[in-house]
């Protein structure tokens, strides 16, 4: 074991991050130490990288320096003295919501929304490094057939799975509108397809991402930024006049909220995942929710560990193929190129994966047939 490692560290409360050499993390006896094989850039990392208002309030300059990153796959190299379940050499990913078992929500089975929950890479050092430490309680053992570049994106995939399935998984044969075309909306298309939705509409903005949505199984592509088609009428016309059974709001804009409630059928489910930049966006409460008999489902994180279990099965079986969402891969030291891709508009990237080791990077390129 070396004494130091490469890590991408947020050092200052302004745009950017630094590649540093840091000591290998120390950790409590119920945590494990993991050698990172792949790690991926999330929208949350982009917020922190830019250091926007959310980062300033949520993390705060006084808590820097801190290693970025939370989406990860790697091999366990050490386990703390109190660990029982996870063993050295286990190939794991981390559920990033580090729950507190004493929280009421955790005791009621909602591990992902406890009051004292911490988030990897937000409340503690993350995984954009050669090694990271994480509690045994949130380690998820991967199927060895799932390659690291896919295993690392299971965390956001879990958001998509939870949003698609809702609390009752009553989706087969139904119609769904997905609003947004970021990576999680794209994953949602793939999950919806394998879970038996009869008709999938996506409302997005960028051709690059809409083409990926089509590959993953979207039936109808509608553009939020073009007015050539009346989107509300189009969806009603293609759902027998009633509107969609399920709407996934994954854009967080006022337009998405307005249109989402309008295209939802009476008695349908509206799943709210997109975070609005406006702290109190307007909602047509009477007509959109009350008289419509709508079910509203807020999503923060993913059901633990139900979504992990289903995704592992779907990925290992080959039934769910989300590989088109990975559009870029870089060595960890080239993180800046990854963040640049993620911040460019119009979008020409979906998911960027980083590899601390050159061998893993080369192996992934070979698997994906890229030079
Ligand atoms: Zn994430």
PDB file of N, CA, C and O in Angstrom, residues 288-339:
ATOM      1  N   UNK A 288     -54.234  21.191 -11.218  1.00  0.00           N
ATOM      2  CA  UNK A 288     -53.140  20.257 -11.505  1.00  0.00           C
ATOM      3  C   UNK A 288     -53.117  19.080 -10.545  1.00  0.00           C
ATOM      4  O   UNK A 288     -52.734  17.970 -10.912  1.00  0.00           O
ATOM      5  N   UNK A 289     -53.530  19.325  -9.289  1.00  0.00           N
ATOM      6  CA  UNK A 289     -53.394  18.265  -8.280  1.00  0.00           C
ATOM      7  C   UNK A 289     -54.758  17.857  -7.708  1.00  0.00           C
ATOM      8  O   UNK A 289     -55.167  16.699  -7.814  1.00  0.00           O
ATOM      9  N   UNK A 290     -55.464  18.827  -7.099  1.00  0.00           N
ATOM     10  CA  UNK A 290     -56.670  18.464  -6.329  1.00  0.00           C
ATOM     11  C   UNK A 290     -57.752  17.848  -7.220  1.00  0.00           C
ATOM     12  O   UNK A 290     -58.123  16.682  -7.042  1.00  0.00           O
ATOM     13  N   UNK A 291     -58.238  18.630  -8.189  1.00  0.00           N
ATOM     14  CA  UNK A 291     -59.343  18.118  -9.026  1.00  0.00           C
ATOM     15  C   UNK A 291     -58.880  16.977  -9.928  1.00  0.00           C
ATOM     16  O   UNK A 291     -59.683  16.190 -10.396  1.00  0.00           O
ATOM     17  N   UNK A 292     -57.596  16.923 -10.166  1.00  0.00           N
ATOM     18  CA  UNK A 292     -57.058  15.858 -11.008  1.00  0.00           C
ATOM     19  C   UNK A 292     -56.901  14.552 -10.234  1.00  0.00           C
ATOM     20  O   UNK A 292     -56.700  13.490 -10.811  1.00  0.00           O
ATOM     21  N   UNK A 293     -56.934  14.635  -8.913  1.00  0.00           N
ATOM     22  CA  UNK A 293     -56.703  13.423  -8.112  1.00  0.00           C
ATOM     23  C   UNK A 293     -55.305  12.877  -8.330  1.00  0.00           C
ATOM     24  O   UNK A 293     -55.088  11.663  -8.324  1.00  0.00           O
ATOM     25  N   UNK A 294     -54.335  13.805  -8.536  1.00  0.00           N
ATOM     26  CA  UNK A 294     -52.969  13.367  -8.866  1.00  0.00           C
ATOM     27  C   UNK A 294     -52.239  12.841  -7.630  1.00  0.00           C
ATOM     28  O   UNK A 294     -52.462  13.310  -6.517  1.00  0.00           O
ATOM     29  N   UNK A 295     -51.397  11.883  -7.850  1.00  0.00           N
ATOM     30  CA  UNK A 295     -50.463  11.458  -6.796  1.00  0.00           C
ATOM     31  C   UNK A 295     -49.146  12.174  -7.040  1.00  0.00           C
ATOM     32  O   UNK A 295     -48.633  12.124  -8.159  1.00  0.00           O
ATOM     33  N   UNK A 296     -48.594  12.782  -5.999  1.00  0.00           N
ATOM     34  CA  UNK A 296     -47.323  13.489  -6.138  1.00  0.00           C
ATOM     35  C   UNK A 296     -46.255  12.693  -5.395  1.00  0.00           C
ATOM     36  O   UNK A 296     -46.459  12.313  -4.236  1.00  0.00           O
ATOM     37  N   UNK A 297     -45.151  12.460  -6.054  1.00  0.00           N
ATOM     38  CA  UNK A 297     -44.097  11.635  -5.467  1.00  0.00           C
ATOM     39  C   UNK A 297     -42.774  12.388  -5.549  1.00  0.00           C
ATOM     40  O   UNK A 297     -42.260  12.608  -6.643  1.00  0.00           O
ATOM     41  N   UNK A 298     -42.250  12.828  -4.424  1.00  0.00           N
ATOM     42  CA  UNK A 298     -40.959  13.521  -4.394  1.00  0.00           C
ATOM     43  C   UNK A 298     -39.824  12.512  -4.332  1.00  0.00           C
ATOM     44  O   UNK A 298     -39.927  11.500  -3.642  1.00  0.00           O
ATOM     45  N   UNK A 299     -38.761  12.812  -5.067  1.00  0.00           N
ATOM     46  CA  UNK A 299     -37.624  11.878  -5.133  1.00  0.00           C
ATOM     47  C   UNK A 299     -36.372  12.578  -4.642  1.00  0.00           C
ATOM     48  O   UNK A 299     -35.936  13.561  -5.242  1.00  0.00           O
ATOM     49  N   UNK A 300     -35.785  12.095  -3.570  1.00  0.00           N
ATOM     50  CA  UNK A 300     -34.487  12.582  -3.124  1.00  0.00           C
ATOM     51  C   UNK A 300     -33.644  11.342  -2.860  1.00  0.00           C
ATOM     52  O   UNK A 300     -33.859  10.639  -1.886  1.00  0.00           O
ATOM     53  N   UNK A 301     -32.744  11.050  -3.776  1.00  0.00           N
ATOM     54  CA  UNK A 301     -31.978   9.804  -3.648  1.00  0.00           C
ATOM     55  C   UNK A 301     -32.749   8.637  -4.241  1.00  0.00           C
ATOM     56  O   UNK A 301     -33.583   8.818  -5.132  1.00  0.00           O
ATOM     57  N   UNK A 302     -32.489   7.457  -3.720  1.00  0.00           N
ATOM     58  CA  UNK A 302     -33.135   6.260  -4.282  1.00  0.00           C
ATOM     59  C   UNK A 302     -33.404   5.271  -3.167  1.00  0.00           C
ATOM     60  O   UNK A 302     -32.696   5.249  -2.165  1.00  0.00           O
ATOM     61  N   UNK A 303     -34.442   4.472  -3.361  1.00  0.00           N
ATOM     62  CA  UNK A 303     -34.803   3.529  -2.317  1.00  0.00           C
ATOM     63  C   UNK A 303     -33.654   2.550  -2.097  1.00  0.00           C
ATOM     64  O   UNK A 303     -33.173   1.941  -3.040  1.00  0.00           O
ATOM     65  N   UNK A 304     -33.225   2.460  -0.852  1.00  0.00           N
ATOM     66  CA  UNK A 304     -32.082   1.612  -0.488  1.00  0.00           C
ATOM     67  C   UNK A 304     -32.612   0.349   0.202  1.00  0.00           C
ATOM     68  O   UNK A 304     -33.353   0.460   1.161  1.00  0.00           O
ATOM     69  N   UNK A 305     -32.202  -0.771  -0.290  1.00  0.00           N
ATOM     70  CA  UNK A 305     -31.307  -1.007  -1.413  1.00  0.00           C
ATOM     71  C   UNK A 305     -32.078  -1.673  -2.554  1.00  0.00           C
ATOM     72  O   UNK A 305     -31.492  -2.345  -3.379  1.00  0.00           O
ATOM     73  N   UNK A 306     -33.383  -1.445  -2.525  1.00  0.00           N
ATOM     74  CA  UNK A 306     -34.260  -2.012  -3.542  1.00  0.00           C
ATOM     75  C   UNK A 306     -33.814  -1.655  -4.960  1.00  0.00           C
ATOM     76  O   UNK A 306     -33.757  -2.518  -5.841  1.00  0.00           O
ATOM     77  N   UNK A 307     -33.472  -0.383  -5.200  1.00  0.00           N
ATOM     78  CA  UNK A 307     -33.087   0.018  -6.568  1.00  0.00           C
ATOM     79  C   UNK A 307     -31.752  -0.613  -6.960  1.00  0.00           C
ATOM     80  O   UNK A 307     -31.540  -0.985  -8.109  1.00  0.00           O
ATOM     81  N   UNK A 308     -30.849  -0.734  -5.992  1.00  0.00           N
ATOM     82  CA  UNK A 308     -29.541  -1.355  -6.265  1.00  0.00           C
ATOM     83  C   UNK A 308     -29.727  -2.822  -6.657  1.00  0.00           C
ATOM     84  O   UNK A 308     -29.075  -3.328  -7.574  1.00  0.00           O
ATOM     85  N   UNK A 309     -30.608  -3.472  -5.935  1.00  0.00           N
ATOM     86  CA  UNK A 309     -30.856  -4.886  -6.184  1.00  0.00           C
ATOM     87  C   UNK A 309     -31.437  -5.095  -7.586  1.00  0.00           C
ATOM     88  O   UNK A 309     -30.955  -5.920  -8.362  1.00  0.00           O
ATOM     89  N   UNK A 310     -32.447  -4.310  -7.920  1.00  0.00           N
ATOM     90  CA  UNK A 310     -33.073  -4.460  -9.232  1.00  0.00           C
ATOM     91  C   UNK A 310     -32.087  -4.109 -10.356  1.00  0.00           C
ATOM     92  O   UNK A 310     -32.024  -4.787 -11.376  1.00  0.00           O
ATOM     93  N   UNK A 311     -31.315  -3.031 -10.144  1.00  0.00           N
ATOM     94  CA  UNK A 311     -30.387  -2.621 -11.200  1.00  0.00           C
ATOM     95  C   UNK A 311     -29.280  -3.642 -11.406  1.00  0.00           C
ATOM     96  O   UNK A 311     -28.874  -3.902 -12.538  1.00  0.00           O
ATOM     97  N   UNK A 312     -28.779  -4.205 -10.303  1.00  0.00           N
ATOM     98  CA  UNK A 312     -27.744  -5.231 -10.451  1.00  0.00           C
ATOM     99  C   UNK A 312     -28.290  -6.382 -11.295  1.00  0.00           C
ATOM    100  O   UNK A 312     -27.621  -6.876 -12.210  1.00  0.00           O
ATOM    101  N   UNK A 313     -29.496  -6.815 -11.010  1.00  0.00           N
ATOM    102  CA  UNK A 313     -30.094  -7.915 -11.773  1.00  0.00           C
ATOM    103  C   UNK A 313     -30.300  -7.534 -13.236  1.00  0.00           C
ATOM    104  O   UNK A 313     -30.001  -8.311 -14.136  1.00  0.00           O
ATOM    105  N   UNK A 314     -30.813  -6.327 -13.463  1.00  0.00           N
ATOM    106  CA  UNK A 314     -31.101  -5.902 -14.849  1.00  0.00           C
ATOM    107  C   UNK A 314     -29.819  -5.735 -15.655  1.00  0.00           C
ATOM    108  O   UNK A 314     -29.757  -6.101 -16.831  1.00  0.00           O
ATOM    109  N   UNK A 315     -28.761  -5.189 -15.019  1.00  0.00           N
ATOM    110  CA  UNK A 315     -27.498  -4.979 -15.737  1.00  0.00           C
ATOM    111  C   UNK A 315     -26.788  -6.306 -15.976  1.00  0.00           C
ATOM    112  O   UNK A 315     -26.298  -6.568 -17.076  1.00  0.00           O
ATOM    113  N   UNK A 316     -26.732  -7.153 -14.946  1.00  0.00           N
ATOM    114  CA  UNK A 316     -26.001  -8.416 -15.086  1.00  0.00           C
ATOM    115  C   UNK A 316     -26.678  -9.325 -16.108  1.00  0.00           C
ATOM    116  O   UNK A 316     -26.019 -10.079 -16.818  1.00  0.00           O
ATOM    117  N   UNK A 317     -27.983  -9.238 -16.216  1.00  0.00           N
ATOM    118  CA  UNK A 317     -28.706 -10.098 -17.164  1.00  0.00           C
ATOM    119  C   UNK A 317     -28.546  -9.619 -18.598  1.00  0.00           C
ATOM    120  O   UNK A 317     -28.875 -10.336 -19.538  1.00  0.00           O
ATOM    121  N   UNK A 318     -28.091  -8.358 -18.757  1.00  0.00           N
ATOM    122  CA  UNK A 318     -27.987  -7.795 -20.100  1.00  0.00           C
ATOM    123  C   UNK A 318     -29.303  -7.218 -20.598  1.00  0.00           C
ATOM    124  O   UNK A 318     -29.382  -6.653 -21.691  1.00  0.00           O
ATOM    125  N   UNK A 319     -30.382  -7.349 -19.823  1.00  0.00           N
ATOM    126  CA  UNK A 319     -31.685  -6.816 -20.286  1.00  0.00           C
ATOM    127  C   UNK A 319     -31.654  -5.296 -20.359  1.00  0.00           C
ATOM    128  O   UNK A 319     -32.284  -4.708 -21.220  1.00  0.00           O
ATOM    129  N   UNK A 320     -30.937  -4.674 -19.401  1.00  0.00           N
ATOM    130  CA  UNK A 320     -30.848  -3.207 -19.407  1.00  0.00           C
ATOM    131  C   UNK A 320     -29.451  -2.826 -19.887  1.00  0.00           C
ATOM    132  O   UNK A 320     -28.452  -3.217 -19.275  1.00  0.00           O
ATOM    133  N   UNK A 321     -29.379  -2.089 -20.993  1.00  0.00           N
ATOM    134  CA  UNK A 321     -28.089  -1.629 -21.513  1.00  0.00           C
ATOM    135  C   UNK A 321     -28.095  -0.103 -21.515  1.00  0.00           C
ATOM    136  O   UNK A 321     -28.739   0.528 -22.349  1.00  0.00           O
ATOM    137  N   UNK A 322     -27.368   0.474 -20.556  1.00  0.00           N
ATOM    138  CA  UNK A 322     -27.338   1.933 -20.446  1.00  0.00           C
ATOM    139  C   UNK A 322     -26.031   2.495 -20.992  1.00  0.00           C
ATOM    140  O   UNK A 322     -25.735   3.676 -20.831  1.00  0.00           O
ATOM    141  N   UNK A 323     -25.252   1.638 -21.652  1.00  0.00           N
ATOM    142  CA  UNK A 323     -23.932   2.099 -22.103  1.00  0.00           C
ATOM    143  C   UNK A 323     -23.975   3.308 -23.050  1.00  0.00           C
ATOM    144  O   UNK A 323     -23.027   4.102 -23.050  1.00  0.00           O
ATOM    145  N   UNK A 324     -25.054   3.518 -23.844  1.00  0.00           N
ATOM    146  CA  UNK A 324     -25.040   4.720 -24.703  1.00  0.00           C
ATOM    147  C   UNK A 324     -24.966   6.040 -23.918  1.00  0.00           C
ATOM    148  O   UNK A 324     -24.616   7.075 -24.488  1.00  0.00           O
ATOM    149  N   UNK A 325     -25.316   5.998 -22.631  1.00  0.00           N
ATOM    150  CA  UNK A 325     -25.296   7.243 -21.839  1.00  0.00           C
ATOM    151  C   UNK A 325     -23.854   7.658 -21.496  1.00  0.00           C
ATOM    152  O   UNK A 325     -23.576   8.823 -21.238  1.00  0.00           O
ATOM    153  N   UNK A 326     -22.926   6.688 -21.512  1.00  0.00           N
ATOM    154  CA  UNK A 326     -21.515   7.044 -21.282  1.00  0.00           C
ATOM    155  C   UNK A 326     -20.974   7.606 -22.597  1.00  0.00           C
ATOM    156  O   UNK A 326     -20.821   6.881 -23.581  1.00  0.00           O
ATOM    157  N   UNK A 327     -20.706   8.891 -22.614  1.00  0.00           N
ATOM    158  CA  UNK A 327     -20.263   9.509 -23.863  1.00  0.00           C
ATOM    159  C   UNK A 327     -18.788   9.882 -23.827  1.00  0.00           C
ATOM    160  O   UNK A 327     -18.189  10.108 -24.876  1.00  0.00           O
ATOM    161  N   UNK A 328     -18.204   9.971 -22.637  1.00  0.00           N
ATOM    162  CA  UNK A 328     -16.794  10.366 -22.535  1.00  0.00           C
ATOM    163  C   UNK A 328     -16.111   9.603 -21.409  1.00  0.00           C
ATOM    164  O   UNK A 328     -16.718   9.352 -20.365  1.00  0.00           O
ATOM    165  N   UNK A 329     -14.834   9.277 -21.638  1.00  0.00           N
ATOM    166  CA  UNK A 329     -14.021   8.649 -20.600  1.00  0.00           C
ATOM    167  C   UNK A 329     -12.661   9.353 -20.576  1.00  0.00           C
ATOM    168  O   UNK A 329     -12.111   9.673 -21.632  1.00  0.00           O
ATOM    169  N   UNK A 330     -12.152   9.585 -19.369  1.00  0.00           N
ATOM    170  CA  UNK A 330     -10.867  10.277 -19.206  1.00  0.00           C
ATOM    171  C   UNK A 330     -10.078   9.626 -18.080  1.00  0.00           C
ATOM    172  O   UNK A 330     -10.651   8.994 -17.193  1.00  0.00           O
ATOM    173  N   UNK A 331      -8.758   9.853 -18.110  1.00  0.00           N
ATOM    174  CA  UNK A 331      -7.954   9.512 -16.935  1.00  0.00           C
ATOM    175  C   UNK A 331      -8.306  10.514 -15.840  1.00  0.00           C
ATOM    176  O   UNK A 331      -8.669  11.664 -16.129  1.00  0.00           O
ATOM    177  N   UNK A 332      -8.185  10.110 -14.592  1.00  0.00           N
ATOM    178  CA  UNK A 332      -8.556  10.989 -13.474  1.00  0.00           C
ATOM    179  C   UNK A 332      -7.864  12.347 -13.578  1.00  0.00           C
ATOM    180  O   UNK A 332      -8.477  13.390 -13.336  1.00  0.00           O
ATOM    181  N   UNK A 333      -6.577  12.330 -13.998  1.00  0.00           N
ATOM    182  CA  UNK A 333      -5.842  13.607 -14.046  1.00  0.00           C
ATOM    183  C   UNK A 333      -6.400  14.561 -15.104  1.00  0.00           C
ATOM    184  O   UNK A 333      -6.129  15.748 -15.062  1.00  0.00           O
ATOM    185  N   UNK A 334      -7.197  14.019 -16.022  1.00  0.00           N
ATOM    186  CA  UNK A 334      -7.825  14.879 -17.041  1.00  0.00           C
ATOM    187  C   UNK A 334      -9.254  15.283 -16.654  1.00  0.00           C
ATOM    188  O   UNK A 334     -10.087  15.551 -17.521  1.00  0.00           O
ATOM    189  N   UNK A 335      -9.496  15.343 -15.350  1.00  0.00           N
ATOM    190  CA  UNK A 335     -10.841  15.669 -14.833  1.00  0.00           C
ATOM    191  C   UNK A 335     -11.378  16.971 -15.419  1.00  0.00           C
ATOM    192  O   UNK A 335     -12.561  17.140 -15.626  1.00  0.00           O
ATOM    193  N   UNK A 336     -10.453  17.923 -15.699  1.00  0.00           N
ATOM    194  CA  UNK A 336     -10.896  19.243 -16.140  1.00  0.00           C
ATOM    195  C   UNK A 336     -11.645  19.121 -17.482  1.00  0.00           C
ATOM    196  O   UNK A 336     -12.681  19.763 -17.685  1.00  0.00           O
ATOM    197  N   UNK A 337     -11.110  18.255 -18.352  1.00  0.00           N
ATOM    198  CA  UNK A 337     -11.777  18.034 -19.645  1.00  0.00           C
ATOM    199  C   UNK A 337     -13.178  17.472 -19.420  1.00  0.00           C
ATOM    200  O   UNK A 337     -14.131  17.837 -20.120  1.00  0.00           O
ATOM    201  N   UNK A 338     -13.308  16.601 -18.434  1.00  0.00           N
ATOM    202  CA  UNK A 338     -14.620  16.026 -18.110  1.00  0.00           C
ATOM    203  C   UNK A 338     -15.597  17.089 -17.646  1.00  0.00           C
ATOM    204  O   UNK A 338     -16.743  17.148 -18.100  1.00  0.00           O
ATOM    205  N   UNK A 339     -15.140  17.957 -16.735  1.00  0.00           N
ATOM    206  CA  UNK A 339     -16.025  19.025 -16.250  1.00  0.00           C
ATOM    207  C   UNK A 339     -16.378  19.989 -17.381  1.00  0.00           C
ATOM    208  O   UNK A 339     -17.510  20.457 -17.469  1.00  0.00           O
TER     209      UNK A 339
END
